[in-house]
Amino acid sequence: MDIEKLPPPIEGPCAWKALDWGSQESYSFRLRDEQLRELENESKRWLERGEGIESIEAGSLVLPSLAKDLARWRDQLINGAGFVLLRGLPVSTWSKAELATAFYGLGCYLGNPRPQNRFGHLLGHVIDMGLDGKNPNVRLYQTHERQSFHTDSCDIVGLLCLQEAKQGGDSALVSSNTIYNEMRRSTPHLAALLFDAIATDRRGETPQGMKPFFEIPVFNWYEGLMSSIYQRQYIDSAQRFAEAMRLSAQHVDALDQFDALANDPQLHIVMRLQPGDMQFVHNHNMLHDRTAFEDWEDPALRRHLLRLWLSSPEARPLPEVFAQRYGNLLPGQRGGIEVPRELWCAPLDPF
């Protein structure tokens, strides 16, 4: 893209910096006792029916005490700052099935769950499986390594912390719109390069008939909105494919500048998810990171988070190029890993 044609700076609550937030209390919400009782009762009711968690839809769990808050959180995710931190699920007293049901049912009010891997898992497990992140067919959430700032392949990603690591494993968030604004101001020639169709490795999860990588720009200006898609390690590993667009030295400089800004403590915030915390993040104008961690020796104590990939019926329009990754671009039906519907499931255990 020519520098003269760069979109204007992004304004509004989605283009925030770290100083715009105070303590965690400024962006977190603790569930009230009434809301927790409601979630627990509705989760038990659903489990007693004997239907799988994957059958839950918006409204399957009846949550009148949460209705106004859910509407506010949904608006904050899609039209506001782009993230919400909810606290207070009692992981020590509820069963894993009750926790998963409550998390899944609440998430369905924010969007429709989408498959997260080639096995069709609608309920994902973020846990160190002892795999090597340098293996191009391993996704980094399956390791203890740092993930670096990235987006997931959905409108909204949700996490529920069941157990935290012995050390590390902190969550960091940054506005990709702020990164664009900073690059546009200081290095517009580099910002322009991130509108090129850069290749990103699918890491072995390739839909039938598609390339083993997708080619979507980091920055996408469409219908007056800036949407970003990014995972630096997967961009770098896509260079193993001869048919992928070659990264020039200038492209590498642009990606390095993007990373430097994402890692600037003046731009991002860091939070440690504690057991019972639920974090929801809007992928199109936010990036999230997970620091490396040291886990407990006892497998029963190891860091474990549940994850949802959600497609919101109220989501923004996306340009056609996103179809390479999202498949159907229709809000509420897009994103995730393309697998046959009959494989969709919500396993309670990661293995």
CSV table of C-alpha atoms in Angstrom, one decimal:
chain,number,residue,atom,x,y,z
A,1,MET,CA,0.0,0.0,0.0
A,2,ASP,CA,1.2,3.5,-0.8
A,3,ILE,CA,1.9,5.6,2.3
A,4,GLU,CA,-0.4,8.3,1.0
A,5,LYS,CA,-3.3,5.8,1.0
A,6,LEU,CA,-2.9,4.6,4.6
A,7,PRO,CA,-6.2,4.6,6.5
A,8,PRO,CA,-6.7,7.3,9.1
A,9,PRO,CA,-5.7,6.8,12.7
A,10,ILE,CA,-8.1,4.6,14.6
A,11,GLU,CA,-10.1,6.4,17.3
A,12,GLY,CA,-12.4,5.2,20.1
A,13,PRO,CA,-12.2,2.9,23.1
A,14,CYS,CA,-10.6,0.1,21.1
A,15,ALA,CA,-7.4,2.1,20.6
A,16,TRP,CA,-6.2,2.1,24.2
A,17,LYS,CA,-2.8,2.2,26.0
A,18,ALA,CA,-1.8,0.7,29.3
A,19,LEU,CA,-2.1,4.1,31.1
A,20,ASP,CA,-5.8,4.1,30.2
A,21,TRP,CA,-6.3,1.4,32.8
A,22,GLY,CA,-5.6,1.5,36.5
A,23,SER,CA,-5.7,-1.6,38.7
A,24,GLN,CA,-7.4,-4.8,37.6
A,25,GLU,CA,-10.5,-3.6,39.3
A,26,SER,CA,-10.9,-1.1,36.5
A,27,TYR,CA,-11.5,-3.8,33.9
A,28,SER,CA,-12.7,-6.8,35.9
A,29,PHE,CA,-16.1,-7.9,37.2
A,30,ARG,CA,-16.7,-10.2,40.1
A,31,LEU,CA,-19.8,-12.4,39.7
A,32,ARG,CA,-22.4,-11.9,42.5
A,33,ASP,CA,-23.6,-14.7,44.7
A,34,GLU,CA,-27.0,-14.6,43.0
A,35,GLN,CA,-25.4,-15.0,39.6
A,36,LEU,CA,-23.2,-17.9,40.8
A,37,ARG,CA,-26.2,-19.8,42.3
A,38,GLU,CA,-28.0,-19.3,39.0
A,39,LEU,CA,-25.1,-20.6,36.9
A,40,GLU,CA,-24.7,-23.6,39.3
A,41,ASN,CA,-28.3,-24.5,39.2
A,42,GLU,CA,-28.6,-24.2,35.5
A,43,SER,CA,-25.4,-26.2,34.9
A,44,LYS,CA,-26.7,-29.0,37.1
A,45,ARG,CA,-30.0,-28.9,35.4
A,46,TRP,CA,-28.4,-29.3,32.0
A,47,LEU,CA,-26.1,-32.1,33.1
A,48,GLU,CA,-29.1,-34.0,34.6
A,49,ARG,CA,-30.7,-33.9,31.2
A,50,GLY,CA,-27.9,-36.1,29.9
A,51,GLU,CA,-27.1,-34.0,26.8
A,52,GLY,CA,-23.6,-33.2,25.8
A,53,ILE,CA,-22.1,-29.8,26.6
A,54,GLU,CA,-21.7,-29.3,22.8
A,55,SER,CA,-25.5,-29.2,22.5
A,56,ILE,CA,-25.7,-26.0,24.5
A,57,GLU,CA,-26.8,-22.9,22.7
A,58,ALA,CA,-27.6,-19.3,23.7
A,59,GLY,CA,-30.5,-19.5,26.1
A,60,SER,CA,-30.0,-23.1,27.0
A,61,LEU,CA,-28.9,-21.9,30.4
A,62,VAL,CA,-31.5,-19.5,31.7
A,63,LEU,CA,-29.6,-16.6,33.3
A,64,PRO,CA,-31.9,-13.7,34.1
A,65,SER,CA,-29.7,-12.2,36.8
A,66,LEU,CA,-26.9,-12.1,34.3
A,67,ALA,CA,-28.9,-10.7,31.3
A,68,LYS,CA,-28.0,-7.0,31.6
A,69,ASP,CA,-24.4,-7.7,32.4
A,70,LEU,CA,-24.1,-10.2,29.4
A,71,ALA,CA,-25.4,-7.5,27.1
A,72,ARG,CA,-23.0,-5.0,28.5
A,73,TRP,CA,-20.0,-7.4,28.2
A,74,ARG,CA,-20.9,-8.3,24.6
A,75,ASP,CA,-21.0,-4.6,23.7
A,76,GLN,CA,-17.7,-3.9,25.4
A,77,LEU,CA,-16.1,-6.8,23.5
A,78,ILE,CA,-17.4,-5.9,20.1
A,79,ASN,CA,-17.7,-2.1,20.2
A,80,GLY,CA,-15.6,-1.1,23.3
A,81,ALA,CA,-12.2,-1.8,24.7
A,82,GLY,CA,-12.3,-5.4,23.3
A,83,PHE,CA,-11.8,-7.5,26.5
A,84,VAL,CA,-13.6,-8.5,29.7
A,85,LEU,CA,-12.3,-10.2,32.8
A,86,LEU,CA,-14.9,-12.0,34.9
A,87,ARG,CA,-14.0,-13.4,38.3
A,88,GLY,CA,-15.3,-15.8,40.9
A,89,LEU,CA,-16.3,-19.2,39.6
A,90,PRO,CA,-15.7,-21.5,42.6
A,91,VAL,CA,-13.4,-24.1,41.0
A,92,SER,CA,-12.6,-25.7,44.3
A,93,THR,CA,-16.2,-26.7,45.0
A,94,TRP,CA,-17.9,-27.2,41.6
A,95,SER,CA,-17.2,-30.3,39.6
A,96,LYS,CA,-15.3,-30.0,36.3
A,97,ALA,CA,-18.4,-30.8,34.4
A,98,GLU,CA,-20.3,-28.0,36.2
A,99,LEU,CA,-17.5,-25.5,35.5
A,100,ALA,CA,-17.3,-26.5,31.9
A,101,THR,CA,-21.1,-26.3,31.4
A,102,ALA,CA,-21.3,-22.8,33.1
A,103,PHE,CA,-18.3,-21.5,31.1
A,104,TYR,CA,-19.7,-22.9,27.8
A,105,GLY,CA,-23.3,-21.8,28.5
A,106,LEU,CA,-22.2,-18.2,29.5
A,107,GLY,CA,-19.9,-18.1,26.4
A,108,CYS,CA,-22.9,-19.0,24.1
A,109,TYR,CA,-24.5,-15.6,25.1
A,110,LEU,CA,-21.4,-13.9,23.5
A,111,GLY,CA,-21.2,-16.1,20.4
A,112,ASN,CA,-21.5,-19.5,18.9
A,113,PRO,CA,-18.7,-22.0,19.7
A,114,ARG,CA,-16.4,-23.1,16.8
A,115,PRO,CA,-14.0,-26.0,16.5
A,116,GLN,CA,-10.5,-25.3,17.7
A,117,ASN,CA,-8.5,-28.2,16.2
A,118,ARG,CA,-8.8,-31.0,13.6
A,119,PHE,CA,-10.6,-33.1,16.2
A,120,GLY,CA,-13.5,-30.8,16.3
A,121,HIS,CA,-13.1,-29.7,19.9
A,122,LEU,CA,-15.5,-26.9,20.8
A,123,LEU,CA,-14.2,-26.9,24.3
A,124,GLY,CA,-10.4,-26.6,24.2
A,125,HIS,CA,-7.8,-27.3,26.8
A,126,VAL,CA,-4.8,-25.1,27.2
A,127,ILE,CA,-2.3,-27.3,28.9
A,128,ASP,CA,1.4,-28.3,28.4
A,129,MET,CA,1.3,-31.6,26.6
A,130,GLY,CA,5.1,-31.9,26.6
A,131,LEU,CA,5.4,-31.0,22.9
A,132,ASP,CA,8.1,-29.1,21.2
A,133,GLY,CA,7.0,-25.6,20.0
A,134,LYS,CA,9.7,-25.7,17.3
A,135,ASN,CA,7.9,-28.5,15.5
A,136,PRO,CA,5.9,-26.8,12.7
A,137,ASN,CA,2.9,-29.0,13.3
A,138,VAL,CA,2.6,-28.2,17.0
A,139,ARG,CA,0.5,-25.3,18.2
A,140,LEU,CA,2.1,-23.3,21.0
A,141,TYR,CA,-0.9,-23.5,23.4
A,142,GLN,CA,0.1,-27.2,23.7
A,143,THR,CA,3.5,-26.3,25.2
A,144,HIS,CA,4.9,-24.3,28.2
A,145,GLU,CA,6.6,-21.9,25.9
A,146,ARG,CA,5.7,-18.2,25.5
A,147,GLN,CA,3.1,-17.8,22.8
A,148,SER,CA,3.9,-14.1,22.0
A,149,PHE,CA,1.2,-11.6,21.0
A,150,HIS,CA,-1.2,-13.2,18.5
A,151,THR,CA,-4.8,-13.5,17.4
A,152,ASP,CA,-6.9,-16.7,17.2
A,153,SER,CA,-9.1,-17.7,14.3
A,154,CYS,CA,-12.5,-16.5,15.7
A,155,ASP,CA,-14.3,-13.3,16.6
A,156,ILE,CA,-14.0,-13.8,20.4
A,157,VAL,CA,-11.7,-16.1,22.4
A,158,GLY,CA,-12.7,-17.1,26.0
A,159,LEU,CA,-10.5,-18.7,28.7
A,160,LEU,CA,-11.5,-20.2,32.0
A,161,CYS,CA,-8.6,-20.7,34.5
A,162,LEU,CA,-8.9,-24.0,36.4
A,163,GLN,CA,-5.4,-24.1,37.7
A,164,GLU,CA,-2.4,-21.7,37.5
A,165,ALA,CA,1.2,-22.6,36.9
A,166,LYS,CA,3.9,-22.7,39.6
A,167,GLN,CA,5.6,-19.7,38.0
A,168,GLY,CA,4.7,-17.6,34.9
A,169,GLY,CA,1.9,-18.2,32.5
A,170,ASP,CA,0.7,-14.6,32.8
A,171,SER,CA,-1.8,-13.2,30.2
A,172,ALA,CA,-1.0,-9.9,28.4
A,173,LEU,CA,-3.3,-7.9,26.1
A,174,VAL,CA,-2.6,-5.1,23.6
A,175,SER,CA,-4.7,-3.2,21.1
A,176,SER,CA,-3.7,-4.0,17.5
A,177,ASN,CA,-5.4,-0.7,16.6
A,178,THR,CA,-3.0,1.2,18.9
A,179,ILE,CA,-0.1,-0.6,17.2
A,180,TYR,CA,-1.3,0.5,13.8
A,181,ASN,CA,-1.7,4.1,15.1
A,182,GLU,CA,1.9,4.1,16.5
A,183,MET,CA,3.3,2.6,13.3
A,184,ARG,CA,1.4,5.0,11.1
A,185,ARG,CA,2.7,7.9,13.1
A,186,SER,CA,6.4,6.9,13.5
A,187,THR,CA,7.1,4.4,10.6
A,188,PRO,CA,4.4,4.8,8.0
A,189,HIS,CA,6.6,3.1,5.4
A,190,LEU,CA,6.6,-0.1,7.6
A,191,ALA,CA,2.9,0.1,8.4
A,192,ALA,CA,2.2,0.1,4.7
A,193,LEU,CA,4.0,-3.2,4.2
A,194,LEU,CA,1.7,-5.0,6.7
A,195,PHE,CA,-1.1,-4.5,4.2
A,196,ASP,CA,0.6,-7.1,2.0
A,197,ALA,CA,-0.8,-10.6,1.9
A,198,ILE,CA,1.7,-12.2,4.2
A,199,ALA,CA,1.7,-16.0,4.6
A,200,THR,CA,0.9,-17.6,7.9
A,201,ASP,CA,1.5,-21.4,8.6
A,202,ARG,CA,-1.6,-23.5,9.4
A,203,ARG,CA,0.6,-25.8,11.5
A,204,GLY,CA,-0.7,-29.0,10.0
A,205,GLU,CA,-4.4,-28.1,10.2
A,206,THR,CA,-5.2,-27.6,6.6
A,207,PRO,CA,-8.7,-27.8,5.1
A,208,GLN,CA,-9.2,-30.0,2.1
A,209,GLY,CA,-8.1,-28.3,-1.1
A,210,MET,CA,-6.4,-25.4,0.7
A,211,LYS,CA,-2.8,-24.4,0.9
A,212,PRO,CA,-0.9,-25.3,4.1
A,213,PHE,CA,-0.8,-21.6,4.9
A,214,PHE,CA,-3.2,-18.7,4.5
A,215,GLU,CA,-2.3,-15.3,3.0
A,216,ILE,CA,-4.0,-12.5,4.9
A,217,PRO,CA,-2.5,-9.1,5.6
A,218,VAL,CA,-1.7,-8.2,9.2
A,219,PHE,CA,-3.7,-5.0,8.8
A,220,ASN,CA,-7.0,-5.0,7.0
A,221,TRP,CA,-9.0,-1.8,6.5
A,222,TYR,CA,-12.6,-2.7,5.6
A,223,GLU,CA,-15.9,-0.8,5.9
A,224,GLY,CA,-14.3,1.8,8.1
A,225,LEU,CA,-12.8,-0.8,10.6
A,226,MET,CA,-9.2,-2.0,11.1
A,227,SER,CA,-9.1,-5.8,11.7
A,228,SER,CA,-5.8,-7.5,12.3
A,229,ILE,CA,-4.6,-11.1,12.2
A,230,TYR,CA,-1.2,-12.1,13.6
A,231,GLN,CA,1.0,-14.8,14.9
A,232,ARG,CA,4.7,-14.1,14.3
A,233,GLN,CA,6.0,-17.6,14.9
A,234,TYR,CA,3.6,-19.0,12.3
A,235,ILE,CA,4.5,-16.2,9.8
A,236,ASP,CA,8.1,-17.2,10.2
A,237,SER,CA,7.5,-20.9,9.9
A,238,ALA,CA,5.4,-20.4,6.7
A,239,GLN,CA,8.6,-19.5,5.0
A,240,ARG,CA,9.3,-23.3,4.9
A,241,PHE,CA,6.9,-23.4,2.0
A,242,ALA,CA,8.5,-22.5,-1.3
A,243,GLU,CA,5.2,-21.2,-2.7
A,244,ALA,CA,4.7,-18.7,0.2
A,245,MET,CA,5.3,-15.0,-0.4
A,246,ARG,CA,9.0,-14.3,0.5
A,247,LEU,CA,9.5,-11.9,3.4
A,248,SER,CA,11.7,-9.1,2.3
A,249,ALA,CA,14.2,-7.4,4.7
A,250,GLN,CA,11.7,-4.5,4.9
A,251,HIS,CA,8.8,-6.9,5.8
A,252,VAL,CA,11.0,-8.4,8.6
A,253,ASP,CA,11.6,-4.8,9.8
A,254,ALA,CA,7.9,-4.1,9.8
A,255,LEU,CA,7.1,-7.3,11.7
A,256,ASP,CA,9.9,-6.5,14.2
A,257,GLN,CA,8.5,-3.1,14.7
A,258,PHE,CA,5.0,-4.5,15.2
A,259,ASP,CA,6.4,-6.9,17.9
A,260,ALA,CA,8.4,-4.1,19.6
A,261,LEU,CA,5.3,-2.1,20.0
A,262,ALA,CA,3.2,-5.0,21.2
A,263,ASN,CA,5.9,-5.7,23.8
A,264,ASP,CA,6.1,-2.0,24.9
A,265,PRO,CA,4.9,-1.9,28.6
A,266,GLN,CA,3.4,1.5,27.8
A,267,LEU,CA,0.9,-0.1,25.4
A,268,HIS,CA,0.0,-3.5,26.9
A,269,ILE,CA,-1.4,-4.7,30.2
A,270,VAL,CA,-0.5,-7.9,32.0
A,271,MET,CA,-2.8,-10.0,34.3
A,272,ARG,CA,-2.4,-13.3,36.0
A,273,LEU,CA,-5.5,-15.4,35.6
A,274,GLN,CA,-6.4,-17.0,38.8
A,275,PRO,CA,-8.6,-20.2,39.3
A,276,GLY,CA,-12.2,-19.2,38.5
A,277,ASP,CA,-11.3,-16.2,36.2
A,278,MET,CA,-12.8,-16.0,32.8
A,279,GLN,CA,-11.2,-13.8,30.2
A,280,PHE,CA,-12.9,-12.9,26.9
A,281,VAL,CA,-11.0,-11.1,24.1
A,282,HIS,CA,-12.1,-9.6,20.8
A,283,ASN,CA,-9.6,-10.9,18.2
A,284,HIS,CA,-10.1,-8.3,15.4
A,285,ASN,CA,-8.6,-5.4,17.3
A,286,MET,CA,-6.8,-7.1,20.2
A,287,LEU,CA,-3.8,-9.4,20.5
A,288,HIS,CA,-3.2,-11.7,23.5
A,289,ASP,CA,0.0,-13.2,24.8
A,290,ARG,CA,0.9,-15.9,27.4
A,291,THR,CA,4.3,-15.8,29.1
A,292,ALA,CA,6.4,-19.0,29.4
A,293,PHE,CA,5.7,-20.9,32.6
A,294,GLU,CA,7.2,-23.5,35.0
A,295,ASP,CA,4.6,-26.1,36.0
A,296,TRP,CA,4.1,-28.3,39.1
A,297,GLU,CA,5.6,-31.7,39.1
A,298,ASP,CA,2.3,-33.3,40.2
A,299,PRO,CA,0.2,-33.7,37.0
A,300,ALA,CA,-2.9,-33.1,39.1
A,301,LEU,CA,-1.8,-29.5,39.9
A,302,ARG,CA,-0.6,-28.5,36.4
A,303,ARG,CA,-1.7,-25.3,34.7
A,304,HIS,CA,-5.0,-25.9,33.0
A,305,LEU,CA,-7.4,-23.5,31.2
A,306,LEU,CA,-10.5,-24.2,29.2
A,307,ARG,CA,-10.9,-22.3,26.0
A,308,LEU,CA,-13.8,-21.2,23.7
A,309,TRP,CA,-13.6,-19.9,20.1
A,310,LEU,CA,-16.8,-17.9,19.5
A,311,SER,CA,-18.4,-16.5,16.4
A,312,SER,CA,-20.6,-13.6,17.3
A,313,PRO,CA,-23.9,-13.0,15.3
A,314,GLU,CA,-23.2,-9.3,16.0
A,315,ALA,CA,-19.6,-9.3,14.8
A,316,ARG,CA,-18.1,-6.8,12.4
A,317,PRO,CA,-17.9,-7.5,8.6
A,318,LEU,CA,-14.6,-9.0,7.4
A,319,PRO,CA,-13.0,-8.7,4.0
A,320,GLU,CA,-13.2,-11.6,1.6
A,321,VAL,CA,-9.5,-12.5,2.1
A,322,PHE,CA,-10.4,-13.7,5.6
A,323,ALA,CA,-12.4,-16.6,4.0
A,324,GLN,CA,-9.0,-18.4,3.7
A,325,ARG,CA,-8.9,-18.8,7.4
A,326,TYR,CA,-12.5,-18.3,8.6
A,327,GLY,CA,-14.3,-20.2,5.8
A,328,ASN,CA,-17.9,-18.8,5.9
A,329,LEU,CA,-17.7,-15.1,6.6
A,330,LEU,CA,-21.3,-14.9,7.9
A,331,PRO,CA,-21.3,-13.5,11.5
A,332,GLY,CA,-22.3,-16.3,13.9
A,333,GLN,CA,-21.1,-19.1,11.5
A,334,ARG,CA,-17.5,-18.2,10.8
A,335,GLY,CA,-14.1,-19.1,12.1
A,336,GLY,CA,-12.5,-22.0,13.8
A,337,ILE,CA,-10.9,-25.1,12.1
A,338,GLU,CA,-12.9,-26.6,9.3
A,339,VAL,CA,-13.9,-30.1,10.3
A,340,PRO,CA,-17.1,-32.1,9.6
A,341,ARG,CA,-19.9,-31.2,11.9
A,342,GLU,CA,-20.3,-34.8,13.1
A,343,LEU,CA,-16.9,-34.5,14.8
A,344,TRP,CA,-17.8,-31.5,16.9
A,345,CYS,CA,-17.5,-32.3,20.6
A,346,ALA,CA,-16.8,-30.7,24.0
A,347,PRO,CA,-14.4,-33.1,25.9
A,348,LEU,CA,-13.9,-32.6,29.6
A,349,ASP,CA,-10.4,-33.9,29.5
A,350,PRO,CA,-7.5,-32.8,27.2
A,351,PHE,CA,-6.1,-36.2,26.3
